[in-house]
XYZ file of C-alpha atoms in Angstrom:
337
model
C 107.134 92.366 121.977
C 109.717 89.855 122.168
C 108.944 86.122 123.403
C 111.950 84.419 125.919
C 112.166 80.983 126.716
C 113.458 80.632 130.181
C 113.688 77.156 131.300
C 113.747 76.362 135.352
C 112.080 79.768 135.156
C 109.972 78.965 138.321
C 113.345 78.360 140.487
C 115.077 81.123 142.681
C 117.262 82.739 140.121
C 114.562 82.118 136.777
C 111.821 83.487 139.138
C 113.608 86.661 139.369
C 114.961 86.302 135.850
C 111.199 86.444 134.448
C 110.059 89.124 136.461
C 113.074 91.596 135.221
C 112.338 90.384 131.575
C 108.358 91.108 132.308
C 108.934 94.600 133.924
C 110.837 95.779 131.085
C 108.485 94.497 128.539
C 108.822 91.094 127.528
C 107.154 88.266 126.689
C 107.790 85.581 128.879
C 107.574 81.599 128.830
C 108.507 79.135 131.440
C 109.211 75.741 131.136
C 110.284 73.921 134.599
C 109.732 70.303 136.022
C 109.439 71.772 139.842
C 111.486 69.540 140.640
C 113.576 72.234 143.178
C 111.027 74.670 142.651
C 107.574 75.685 143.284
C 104.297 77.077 141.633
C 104.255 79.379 144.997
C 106.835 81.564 142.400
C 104.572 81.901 139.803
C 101.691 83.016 142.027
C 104.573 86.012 143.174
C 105.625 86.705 140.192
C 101.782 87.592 138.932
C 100.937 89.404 141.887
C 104.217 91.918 141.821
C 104.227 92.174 137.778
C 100.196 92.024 137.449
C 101.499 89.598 134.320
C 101.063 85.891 133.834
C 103.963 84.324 131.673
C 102.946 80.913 129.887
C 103.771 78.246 131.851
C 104.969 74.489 130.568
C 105.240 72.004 133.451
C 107.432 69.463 132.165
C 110.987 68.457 131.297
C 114.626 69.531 129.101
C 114.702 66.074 128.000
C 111.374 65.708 126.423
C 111.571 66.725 123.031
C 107.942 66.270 121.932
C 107.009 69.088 124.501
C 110.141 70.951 123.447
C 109.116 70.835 119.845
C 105.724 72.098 120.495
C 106.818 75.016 122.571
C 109.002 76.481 119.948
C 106.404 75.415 117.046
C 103.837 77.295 118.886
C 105.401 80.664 119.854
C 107.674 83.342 118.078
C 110.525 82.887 120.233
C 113.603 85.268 119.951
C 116.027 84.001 122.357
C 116.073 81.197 125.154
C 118.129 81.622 129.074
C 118.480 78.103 130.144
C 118.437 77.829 133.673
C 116.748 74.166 133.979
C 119.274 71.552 136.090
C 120.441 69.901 138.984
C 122.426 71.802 141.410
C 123.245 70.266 144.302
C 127.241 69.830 144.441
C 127.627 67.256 147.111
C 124.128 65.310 144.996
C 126.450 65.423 141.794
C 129.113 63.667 143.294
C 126.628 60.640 145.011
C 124.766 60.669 141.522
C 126.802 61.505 138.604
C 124.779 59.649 136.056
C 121.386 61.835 136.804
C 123.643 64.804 136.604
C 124.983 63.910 133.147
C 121.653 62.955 131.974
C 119.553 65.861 133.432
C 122.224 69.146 132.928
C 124.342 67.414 129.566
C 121.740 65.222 127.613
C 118.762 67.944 128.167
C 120.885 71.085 126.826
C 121.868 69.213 124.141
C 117.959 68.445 123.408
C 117.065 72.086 123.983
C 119.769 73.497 121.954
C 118.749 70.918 119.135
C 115.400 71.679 118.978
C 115.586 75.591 119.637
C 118.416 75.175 116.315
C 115.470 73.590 114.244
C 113.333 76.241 115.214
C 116.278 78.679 114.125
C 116.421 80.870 117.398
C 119.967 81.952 117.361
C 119.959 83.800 121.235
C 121.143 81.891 124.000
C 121.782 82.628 127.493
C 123.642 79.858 129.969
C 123.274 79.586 133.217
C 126.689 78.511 134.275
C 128.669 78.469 137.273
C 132.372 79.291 139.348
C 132.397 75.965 139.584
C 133.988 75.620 136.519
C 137.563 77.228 137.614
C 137.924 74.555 140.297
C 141.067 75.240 142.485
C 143.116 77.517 141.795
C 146.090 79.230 143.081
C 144.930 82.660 142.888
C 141.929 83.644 144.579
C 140.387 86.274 142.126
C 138.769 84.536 139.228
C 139.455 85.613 135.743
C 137.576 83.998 132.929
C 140.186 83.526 130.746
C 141.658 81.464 133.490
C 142.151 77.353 133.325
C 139.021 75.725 133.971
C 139.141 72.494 135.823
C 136.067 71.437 137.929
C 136.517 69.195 140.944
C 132.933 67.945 141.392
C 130.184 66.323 138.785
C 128.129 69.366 139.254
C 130.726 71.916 137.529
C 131.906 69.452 135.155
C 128.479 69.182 133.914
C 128.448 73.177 133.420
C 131.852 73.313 131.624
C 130.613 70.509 129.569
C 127.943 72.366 128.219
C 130.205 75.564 127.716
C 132.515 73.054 125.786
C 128.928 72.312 123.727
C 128.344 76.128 123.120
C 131.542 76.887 122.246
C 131.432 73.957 119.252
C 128.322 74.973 117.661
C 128.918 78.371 117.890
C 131.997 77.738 115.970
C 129.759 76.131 112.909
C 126.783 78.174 113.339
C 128.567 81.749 112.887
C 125.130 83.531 113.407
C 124.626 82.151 116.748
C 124.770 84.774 119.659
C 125.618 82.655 122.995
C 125.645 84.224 126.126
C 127.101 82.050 128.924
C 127.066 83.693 132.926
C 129.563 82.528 135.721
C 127.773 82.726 138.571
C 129.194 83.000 142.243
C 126.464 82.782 145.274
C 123.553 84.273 144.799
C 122.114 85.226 147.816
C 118.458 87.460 148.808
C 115.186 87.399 147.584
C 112.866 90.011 145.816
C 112.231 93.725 147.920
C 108.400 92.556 148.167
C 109.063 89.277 150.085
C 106.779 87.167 147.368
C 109.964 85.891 145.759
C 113.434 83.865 147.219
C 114.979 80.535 147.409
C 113.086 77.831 148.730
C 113.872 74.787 147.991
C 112.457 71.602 148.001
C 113.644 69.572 150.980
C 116.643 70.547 153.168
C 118.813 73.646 151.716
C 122.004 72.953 150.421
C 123.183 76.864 150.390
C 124.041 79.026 153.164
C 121.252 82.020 153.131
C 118.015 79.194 153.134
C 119.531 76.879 155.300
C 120.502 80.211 157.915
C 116.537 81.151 156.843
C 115.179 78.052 158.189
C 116.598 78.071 161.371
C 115.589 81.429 162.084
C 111.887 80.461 161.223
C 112.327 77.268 164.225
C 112.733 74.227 161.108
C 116.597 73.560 161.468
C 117.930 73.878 164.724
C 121.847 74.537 164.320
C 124.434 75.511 161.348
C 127.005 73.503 160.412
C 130.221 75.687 159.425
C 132.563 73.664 157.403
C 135.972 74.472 158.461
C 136.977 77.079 161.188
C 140.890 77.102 160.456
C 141.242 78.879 157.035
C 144.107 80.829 156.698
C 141.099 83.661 156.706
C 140.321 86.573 158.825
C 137.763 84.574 161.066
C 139.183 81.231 160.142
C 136.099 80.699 158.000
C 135.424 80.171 154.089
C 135.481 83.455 152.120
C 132.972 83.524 149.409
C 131.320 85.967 147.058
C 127.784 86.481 147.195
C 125.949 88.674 144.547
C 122.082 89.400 145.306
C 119.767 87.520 142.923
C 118.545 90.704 142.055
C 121.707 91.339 140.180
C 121.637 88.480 138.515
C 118.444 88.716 137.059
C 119.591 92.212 135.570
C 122.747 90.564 134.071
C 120.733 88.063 132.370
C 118.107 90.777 131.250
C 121.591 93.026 129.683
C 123.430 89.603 128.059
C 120.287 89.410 126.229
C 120.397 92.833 125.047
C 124.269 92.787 124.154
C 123.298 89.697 121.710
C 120.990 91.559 119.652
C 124.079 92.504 117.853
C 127.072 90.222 119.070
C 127.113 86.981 116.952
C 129.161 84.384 118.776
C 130.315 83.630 122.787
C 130.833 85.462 125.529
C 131.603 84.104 128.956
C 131.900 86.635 132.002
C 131.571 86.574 135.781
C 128.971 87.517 137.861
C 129.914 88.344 141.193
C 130.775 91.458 143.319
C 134.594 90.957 143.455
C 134.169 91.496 147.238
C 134.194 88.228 149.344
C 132.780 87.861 152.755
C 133.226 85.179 155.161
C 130.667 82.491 156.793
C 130.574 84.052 159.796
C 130.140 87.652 158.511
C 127.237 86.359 156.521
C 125.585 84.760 160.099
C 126.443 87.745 161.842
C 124.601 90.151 159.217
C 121.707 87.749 158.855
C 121.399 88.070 162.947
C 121.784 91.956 163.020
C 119.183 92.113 160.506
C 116.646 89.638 161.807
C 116.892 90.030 165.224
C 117.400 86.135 165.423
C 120.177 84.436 166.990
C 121.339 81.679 164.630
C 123.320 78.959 166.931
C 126.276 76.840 164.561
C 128.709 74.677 165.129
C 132.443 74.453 163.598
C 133.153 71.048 161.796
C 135.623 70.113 159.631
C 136.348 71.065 156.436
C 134.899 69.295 153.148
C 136.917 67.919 150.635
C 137.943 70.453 148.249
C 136.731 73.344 150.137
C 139.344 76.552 149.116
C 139.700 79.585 151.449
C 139.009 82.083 149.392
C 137.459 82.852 146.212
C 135.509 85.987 144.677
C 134.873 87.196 140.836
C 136.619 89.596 138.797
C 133.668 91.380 137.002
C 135.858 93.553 134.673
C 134.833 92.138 132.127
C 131.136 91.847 132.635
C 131.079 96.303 133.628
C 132.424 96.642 130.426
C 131.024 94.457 128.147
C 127.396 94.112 129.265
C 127.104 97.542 131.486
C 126.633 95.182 134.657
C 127.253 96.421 137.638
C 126.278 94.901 141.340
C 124.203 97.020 143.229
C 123.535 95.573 146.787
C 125.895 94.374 149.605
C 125.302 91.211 152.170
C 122.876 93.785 154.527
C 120.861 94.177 151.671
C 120.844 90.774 150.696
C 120.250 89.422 154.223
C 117.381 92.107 154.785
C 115.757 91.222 151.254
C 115.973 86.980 152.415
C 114.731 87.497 155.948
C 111.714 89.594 154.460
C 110.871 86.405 152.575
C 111.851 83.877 154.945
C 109.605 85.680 157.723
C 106.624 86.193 155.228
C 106.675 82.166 154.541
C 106.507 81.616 158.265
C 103.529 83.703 158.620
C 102.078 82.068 155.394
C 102.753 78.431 157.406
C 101.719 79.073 160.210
């Protein structure tokens, strides 16, 4: 049985990471500071695997725990998840984000090196690309980042890609996320963060359970459809599979891969309220406001590259994910109240 390292394994996407990794038999430990994320996942992730993965309560940046973990376990290949991910946070505290997303990979890639895993998976982001004048994103396009948060991310690709270079037997996995939206089919596991949401799905989720009162749309006069952002959301679900097949492909892929994960089908803000209402029953009031700086149209993955390579392929569309988030946003209500 194989032992994984996933770090920020008890947030939204490691949660569902861990449990795809368990169900298909391996052995799983978490590291995570909780600092967006609760021990409420770990409790679902027991009761819908019937497995309890090792968990480490603590920090990227402290090596002594770091050192200890890997000393102490057989570990085969790490998914790094840990960091901050709040764009708009990045931008107010750039320092933090540098320290916390850039100064902590490099700690966990130093000390997993010493132990002499070579199997990496990165958690990054298509916030990398930045704008751009075409609105399907290829990753061998430029990559220029607008905000602190996908700066950090490319930074740490930019990492990767160096070591990799000088350690030829390193096999480096690094996944472009889009917007991962939905939660788990049994409603034990989702995104819900600690304080106020900063993405779409949980902030729609917590005005249907009565905590937020209205949505804030930023920007109603895209030269889209409805006049609102388009955006590609990819269930968490698939995700979790694409991190569970990158770690298979690197059994016997020395060096870096970088590929998209996305559906290659964007929907707009309104079509995503509109589907979360049809599928909840709940009316979710909003308000149009204008746009944020930097805020593009349209953009949505081409996943070419990740079909072919890693056999991914998306399985759900936005009724699926809404159904799948309201199941867990309506289950947490009952829990609260």
């Amino acid at each position: 049985m194989k032992t994984i390292l996933v770090t920020g394994g008890a947030g939204y996407i490691g949660s569902h990471t861990v449990l795809t990794l368990l169900e298909r038999g391996y052995k799983v430990l978490i590291l995570d500071n909780l600092c967006n994320s609760k021990l409420s996942a770990l409790e679902g992730i027991q009761k819908i695997s019937g497995s309890n993965p090792i968990f480490y309560e603590g920090d990227i940046n402290n090596r002594i725990l770091l050192g200890t973990i890997f000393a102490n376990h057989p570990i085969s290949g790490v998914i790094h998840l840990a960091g901050l991910k709040s764009v708009d946070e990045s931008q107010s505290e750039p320092l933090r984000y540098y320290n916390n997303n850039v100064v902590g990979s490099i700690s966990l890639l130093e000390e997993m090196l010493k132990a002499k895993v070579d199997a990496f998976v990165f958690s990054s982001s298509a916030t990398v690309y930045g704008e751009s004048r075409t609105t399907e994103y290829h990753e061998d396009m430029v990559t220029a980042p607008i905000n602190v948060y996908g700066r950090t991310k490319l930074m740490i690709e930019d990492i990767l890609r160096d070591i990799s270079r000088v350690n030829p037997h390193l096999k480096i996995a690094c996944l472009r996320y889009f917007n991962p939206v939905g939660a788990h089919l049994s409603g034990l596991i989702g995104e819900n963060p600690v304080g106020t949401p900063n993405n779409l799905i949980p902030y729609i989720g917590q005005i249907a359970m009565g905590r937020l009162s209205r949505l804030k749309v930023f920007g109603g006069d895209f030269p889209t459809h409805d006049g609102t952002g388009l955006r590609d959301y990819v269930h968490v679900d698939d995700l979790a599979m694409g991190h569970f097949l990158a770690l298979e492909y690197l059994e016997c892929n020395p060096g870096m891969l970088v590929v998209n994960l996305g559906t290659g089908k964007p929907n707009s803000v309104l079509e995503m309220v509109a589907t979360f209402e049809k599928v909840s029953g709940k009316k979710i009031p909003y308000d149009i406001v204008g746009r944020r700086p930097g805020d593009l149209a349209e953009y949505y993955a081409n996943c070419d590259l990740a079909r072919v390579v890693l056999g991914w392929q998306p399985k759900h569309g936005i009724e699926r994910m809404c159904e799948d988030a309201w199941r867990f946003y309506s289950q947490l209500g009952a829990q609260s109240s």
